[in-house]
CSV table of C-alpha atoms in Angstrom, one decimal:
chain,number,residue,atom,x,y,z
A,196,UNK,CA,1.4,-34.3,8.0
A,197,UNK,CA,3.5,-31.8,9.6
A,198,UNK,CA,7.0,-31.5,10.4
A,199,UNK,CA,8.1,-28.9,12.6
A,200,UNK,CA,6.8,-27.3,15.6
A,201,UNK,CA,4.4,-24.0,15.4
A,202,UNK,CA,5.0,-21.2,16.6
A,203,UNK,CA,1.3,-19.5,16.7
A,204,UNK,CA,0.4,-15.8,17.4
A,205,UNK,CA,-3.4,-15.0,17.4
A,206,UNK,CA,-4.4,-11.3,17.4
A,207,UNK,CA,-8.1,-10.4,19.2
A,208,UNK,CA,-10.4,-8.8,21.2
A,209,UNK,CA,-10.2,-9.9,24.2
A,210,UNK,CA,-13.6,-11.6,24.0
A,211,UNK,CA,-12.2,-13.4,20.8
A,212,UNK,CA,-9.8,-14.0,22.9
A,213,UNK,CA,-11.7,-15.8,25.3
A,214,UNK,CA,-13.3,-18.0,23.1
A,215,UNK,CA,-10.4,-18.9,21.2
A,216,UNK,CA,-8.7,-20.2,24.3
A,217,UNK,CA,-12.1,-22.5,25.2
A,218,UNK,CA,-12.1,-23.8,21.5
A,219,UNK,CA,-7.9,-24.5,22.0
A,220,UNK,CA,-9.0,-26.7,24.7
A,221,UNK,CA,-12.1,-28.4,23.5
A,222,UNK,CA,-10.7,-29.3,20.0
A,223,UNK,CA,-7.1,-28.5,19.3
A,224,UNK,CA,-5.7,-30.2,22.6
A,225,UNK,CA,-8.2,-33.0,22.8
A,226,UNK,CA,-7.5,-33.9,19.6
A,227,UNK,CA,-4.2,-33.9,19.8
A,228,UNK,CA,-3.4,-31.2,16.8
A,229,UNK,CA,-1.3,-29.2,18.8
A,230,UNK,CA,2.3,-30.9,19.6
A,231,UNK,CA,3.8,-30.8,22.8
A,232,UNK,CA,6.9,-27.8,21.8
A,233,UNK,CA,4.3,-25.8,19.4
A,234,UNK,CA,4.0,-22.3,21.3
A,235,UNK,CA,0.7,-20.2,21.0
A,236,UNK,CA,0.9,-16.4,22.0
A,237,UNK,CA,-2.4,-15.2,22.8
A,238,UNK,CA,-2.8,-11.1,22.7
A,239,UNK,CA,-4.9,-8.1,22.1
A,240,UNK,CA,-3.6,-5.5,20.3
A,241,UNK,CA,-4.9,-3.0,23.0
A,242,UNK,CA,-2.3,-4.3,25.4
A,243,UNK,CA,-0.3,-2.3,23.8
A,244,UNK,CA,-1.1,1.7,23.9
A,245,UNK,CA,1.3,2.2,20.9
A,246,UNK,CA,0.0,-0.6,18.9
A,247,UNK,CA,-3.7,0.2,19.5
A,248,UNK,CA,-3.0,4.0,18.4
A,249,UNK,CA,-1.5,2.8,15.0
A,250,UNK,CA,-4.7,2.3,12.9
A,251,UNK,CA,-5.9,6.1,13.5
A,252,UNK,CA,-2.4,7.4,12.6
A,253,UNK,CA,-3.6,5.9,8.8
A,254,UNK,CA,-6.8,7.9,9.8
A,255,UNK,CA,-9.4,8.2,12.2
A,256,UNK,CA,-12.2,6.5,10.4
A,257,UNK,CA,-9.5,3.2,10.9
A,258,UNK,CA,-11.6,2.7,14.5
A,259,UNK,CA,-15.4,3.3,13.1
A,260,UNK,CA,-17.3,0.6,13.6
A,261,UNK,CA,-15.1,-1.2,15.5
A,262,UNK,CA,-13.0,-2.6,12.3
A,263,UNK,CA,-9.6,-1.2,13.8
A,264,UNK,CA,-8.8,-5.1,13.9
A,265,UNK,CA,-8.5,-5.1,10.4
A,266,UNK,CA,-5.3,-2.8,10.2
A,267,UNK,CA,-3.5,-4.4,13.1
A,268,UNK,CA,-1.7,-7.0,10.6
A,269,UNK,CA,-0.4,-3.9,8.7
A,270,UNK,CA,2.0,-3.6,11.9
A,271,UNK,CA,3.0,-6.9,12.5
A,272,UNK,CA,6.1,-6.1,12.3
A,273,UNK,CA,5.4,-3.5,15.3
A,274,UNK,CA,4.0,-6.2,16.3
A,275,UNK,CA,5.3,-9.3,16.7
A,276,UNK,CA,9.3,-7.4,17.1
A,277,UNK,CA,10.8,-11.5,17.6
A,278,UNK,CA,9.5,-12.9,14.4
A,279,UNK,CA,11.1,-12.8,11.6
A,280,UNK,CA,8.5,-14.4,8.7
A,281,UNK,CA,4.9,-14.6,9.6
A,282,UNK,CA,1.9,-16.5,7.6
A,283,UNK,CA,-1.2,-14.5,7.9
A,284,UNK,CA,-4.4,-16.4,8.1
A,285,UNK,CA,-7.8,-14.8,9.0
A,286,UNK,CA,-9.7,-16.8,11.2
A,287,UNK,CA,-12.5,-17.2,8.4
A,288,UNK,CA,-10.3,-19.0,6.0
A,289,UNK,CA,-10.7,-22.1,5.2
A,290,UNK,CA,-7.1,-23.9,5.0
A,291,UNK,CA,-7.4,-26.8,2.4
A,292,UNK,CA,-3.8,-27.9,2.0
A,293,UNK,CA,-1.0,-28.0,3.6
A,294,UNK,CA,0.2,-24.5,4.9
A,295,UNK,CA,4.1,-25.8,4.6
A,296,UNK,CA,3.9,-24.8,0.9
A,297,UNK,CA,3.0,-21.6,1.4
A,298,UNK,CA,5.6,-21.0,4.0
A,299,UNK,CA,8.0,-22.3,1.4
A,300,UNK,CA,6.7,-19.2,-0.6
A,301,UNK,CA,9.5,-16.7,1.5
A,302,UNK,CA,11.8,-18.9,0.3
A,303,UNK,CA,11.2,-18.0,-3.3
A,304,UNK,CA,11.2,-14.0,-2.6
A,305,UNK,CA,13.9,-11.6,-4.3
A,306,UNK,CA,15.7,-9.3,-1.6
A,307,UNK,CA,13.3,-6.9,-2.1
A,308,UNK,CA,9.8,-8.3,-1.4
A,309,UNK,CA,8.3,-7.5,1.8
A,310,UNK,CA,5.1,-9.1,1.0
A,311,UNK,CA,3.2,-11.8,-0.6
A,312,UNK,CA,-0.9,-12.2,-1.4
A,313,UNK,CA,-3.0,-13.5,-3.9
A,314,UNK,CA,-5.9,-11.9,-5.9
A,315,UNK,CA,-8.9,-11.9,-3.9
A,316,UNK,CA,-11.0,-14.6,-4.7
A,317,UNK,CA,-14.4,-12.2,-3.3
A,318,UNK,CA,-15.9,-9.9,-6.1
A,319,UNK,CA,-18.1,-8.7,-3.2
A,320,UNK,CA,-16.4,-6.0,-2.0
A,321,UNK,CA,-15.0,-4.1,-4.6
A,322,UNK,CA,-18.0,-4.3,-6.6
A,323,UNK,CA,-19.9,-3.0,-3.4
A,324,UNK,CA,-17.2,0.1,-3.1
A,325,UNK,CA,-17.6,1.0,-6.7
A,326,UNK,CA,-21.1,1.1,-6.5
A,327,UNK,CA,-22.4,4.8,-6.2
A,328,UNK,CA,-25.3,3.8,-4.1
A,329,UNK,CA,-23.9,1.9,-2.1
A,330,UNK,CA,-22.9,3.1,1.6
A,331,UNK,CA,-19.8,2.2,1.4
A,332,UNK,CA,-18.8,3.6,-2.0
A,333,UNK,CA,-15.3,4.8,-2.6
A,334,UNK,CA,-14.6,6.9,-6.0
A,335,UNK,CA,-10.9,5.3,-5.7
A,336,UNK,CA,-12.2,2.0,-6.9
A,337,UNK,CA,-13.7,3.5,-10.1
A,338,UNK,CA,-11.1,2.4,-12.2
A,339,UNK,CA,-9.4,-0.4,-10.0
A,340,UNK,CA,-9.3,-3.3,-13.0
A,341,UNK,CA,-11.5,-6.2,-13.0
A,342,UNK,CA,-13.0,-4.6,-9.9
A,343,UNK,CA,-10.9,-6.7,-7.7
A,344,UNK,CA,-7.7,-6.4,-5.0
A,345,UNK,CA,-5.8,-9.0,-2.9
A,346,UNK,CA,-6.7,-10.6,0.0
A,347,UNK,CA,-4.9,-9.4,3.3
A,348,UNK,CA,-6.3,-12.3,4.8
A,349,UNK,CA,-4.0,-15.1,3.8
A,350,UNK,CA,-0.6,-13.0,3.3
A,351,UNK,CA,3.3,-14.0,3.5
A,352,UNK,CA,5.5,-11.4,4.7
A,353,UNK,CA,9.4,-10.9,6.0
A,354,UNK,CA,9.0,-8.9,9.0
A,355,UNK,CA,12.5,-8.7,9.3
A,356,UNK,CA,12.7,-7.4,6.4
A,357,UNK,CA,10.0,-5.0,6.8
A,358,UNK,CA,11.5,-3.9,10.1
A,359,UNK,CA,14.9,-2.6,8.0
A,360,UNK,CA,13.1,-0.5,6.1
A,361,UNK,CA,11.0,0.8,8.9
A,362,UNK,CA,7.7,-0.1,7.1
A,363,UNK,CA,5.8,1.4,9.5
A,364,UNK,CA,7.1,4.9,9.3
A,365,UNK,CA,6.8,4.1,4.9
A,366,UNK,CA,3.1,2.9,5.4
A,367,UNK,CA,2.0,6.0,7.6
A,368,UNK,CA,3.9,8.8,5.4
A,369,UNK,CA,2.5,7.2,2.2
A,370,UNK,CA,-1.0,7.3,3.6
A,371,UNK,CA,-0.4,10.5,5.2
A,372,UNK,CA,0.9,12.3,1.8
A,373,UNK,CA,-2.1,10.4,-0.2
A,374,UNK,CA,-4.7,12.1,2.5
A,375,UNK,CA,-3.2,15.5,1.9
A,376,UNK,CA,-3.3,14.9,-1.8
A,377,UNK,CA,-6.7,13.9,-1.5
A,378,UNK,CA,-8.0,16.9,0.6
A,379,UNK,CA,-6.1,19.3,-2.0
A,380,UNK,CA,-7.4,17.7,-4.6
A,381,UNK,CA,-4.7,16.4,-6.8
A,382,UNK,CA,-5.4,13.0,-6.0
A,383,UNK,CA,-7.4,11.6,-8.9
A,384,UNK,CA,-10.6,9.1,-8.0
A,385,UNK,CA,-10.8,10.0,-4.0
C-alpha cells in the first residue's frame, strides 16, 4: 500500500490522450486508486512548438513513422521544468511491485548520476537491428555485447540535476558531432 500522494504526468497524442482520460474515469476513479490530493497533468508534447521540434534536432528521421513519441522522455527535463525526480514508466509495462522502491533508487545515486535503467529484458530488438536483412538494420549494433541495451521505458532520472548541466544542449551536440562523424566517416559501425 502506498504512502504519499502522486504526482502523475502522462505524455500523448492527443488521441492517447483521450482515451487515457475515459480509462481514468472508468477504472482509476471508480475504484478508488487515485487519492483525493494525487495530481495528474495530462499533455501532448505538441502543445509545445519548442518541445515538439526537439526530436528532429537529434535528426529528422526522429518523426518517421510517427515514433517522435519515443524521444520526448529524452527532454523531460525540457519538459516537465517543475519536477525535480521523475519515474518513467511506459504505458506497456507491467508494474509488479511496488514502484516506492524504485523511487527510493534516486536516493542511492552519487552526485553525478543523471540517470538510472536496467538492461532490457527484450532480445527482440537489438537482435532485429543487427540483422543485415532486416529493415531496420543498423551497422552500429554489430558489435553492441550480448546484442542487448537498456530499457528507456522504465528509467529513474534527476531532472534537476539534468537541468544544471543543460542536458539538453549535451544530448543534441553529442548526437550532432556523432552524425558529422558518421557522414565523414570516422565513426566506426554507422
Amino acid at each position: 500500500a502506498r504512502t504519499t500522494a502522486l504526482h502523475l504526468y502522462v505524455l500523448c497524442d492527443p488521441d492517447g490522450l483521450r482515451a487515457f482520460r475515459l480509462v481514468l474515469r472508468e477504472h482509476a476513479e471508480a475504484t478508488g486508486l487515485l487519492w483525493p490530493n494525487d495530481r495528474i497533468s495530462l499533455f501532448t508534447a505538441d502543445a509545445s512548438r519548442h518541445v515538439s521540434a526537439m526530436p528532429s534536432l537529434l535528426d529528422p528521421s526522429c518523426h518517421t513513422g510517427g515514433y517522435a513519441y519515443l524521444f520526448y522522455k529524452l527532454f523531460t527535463p525540457e519538459l516537465l521544468p517543475a519536477a525535480d525526480h521523475l519515474l518513467v514508466i511506459d504505458s506497456d509495462a507491467i508494474v509488479l511491485g511496488d514502484v516506492g522502491a524504485l523511487w527510493a533508487e534516486l536516493g542511492r545515486f552519487s552526485p553525478e548520476q543523471l540517470v538510472g535503467m536496467a538492461p532490457d529484458q527484450s532480445h527482440r530488438y537489438y537482435f532485429r537491428l543487427s540483422d543485415e536483412t532486416d529493415e531496420v538494420y543498423s551497422p552500429g549494433w554489430r558489435n553492441v555485447p550480448g546484442r542487448t541495451g537498456v530499457n528507456g521505458g522504465m528509467m529513474v532520472l534527476q531532472l534537476a540535476r539534468m537541468r544544471v548541466r543543460r542536458w539538453g544542449g549535451y544530448l543534441l551536440g553529442a548526437v550532432q558531432r556523432g552524425v558529422t562523424q558518421r557522414e565523414a566517416g570516422t565513426l566506426r559501425h554507422f
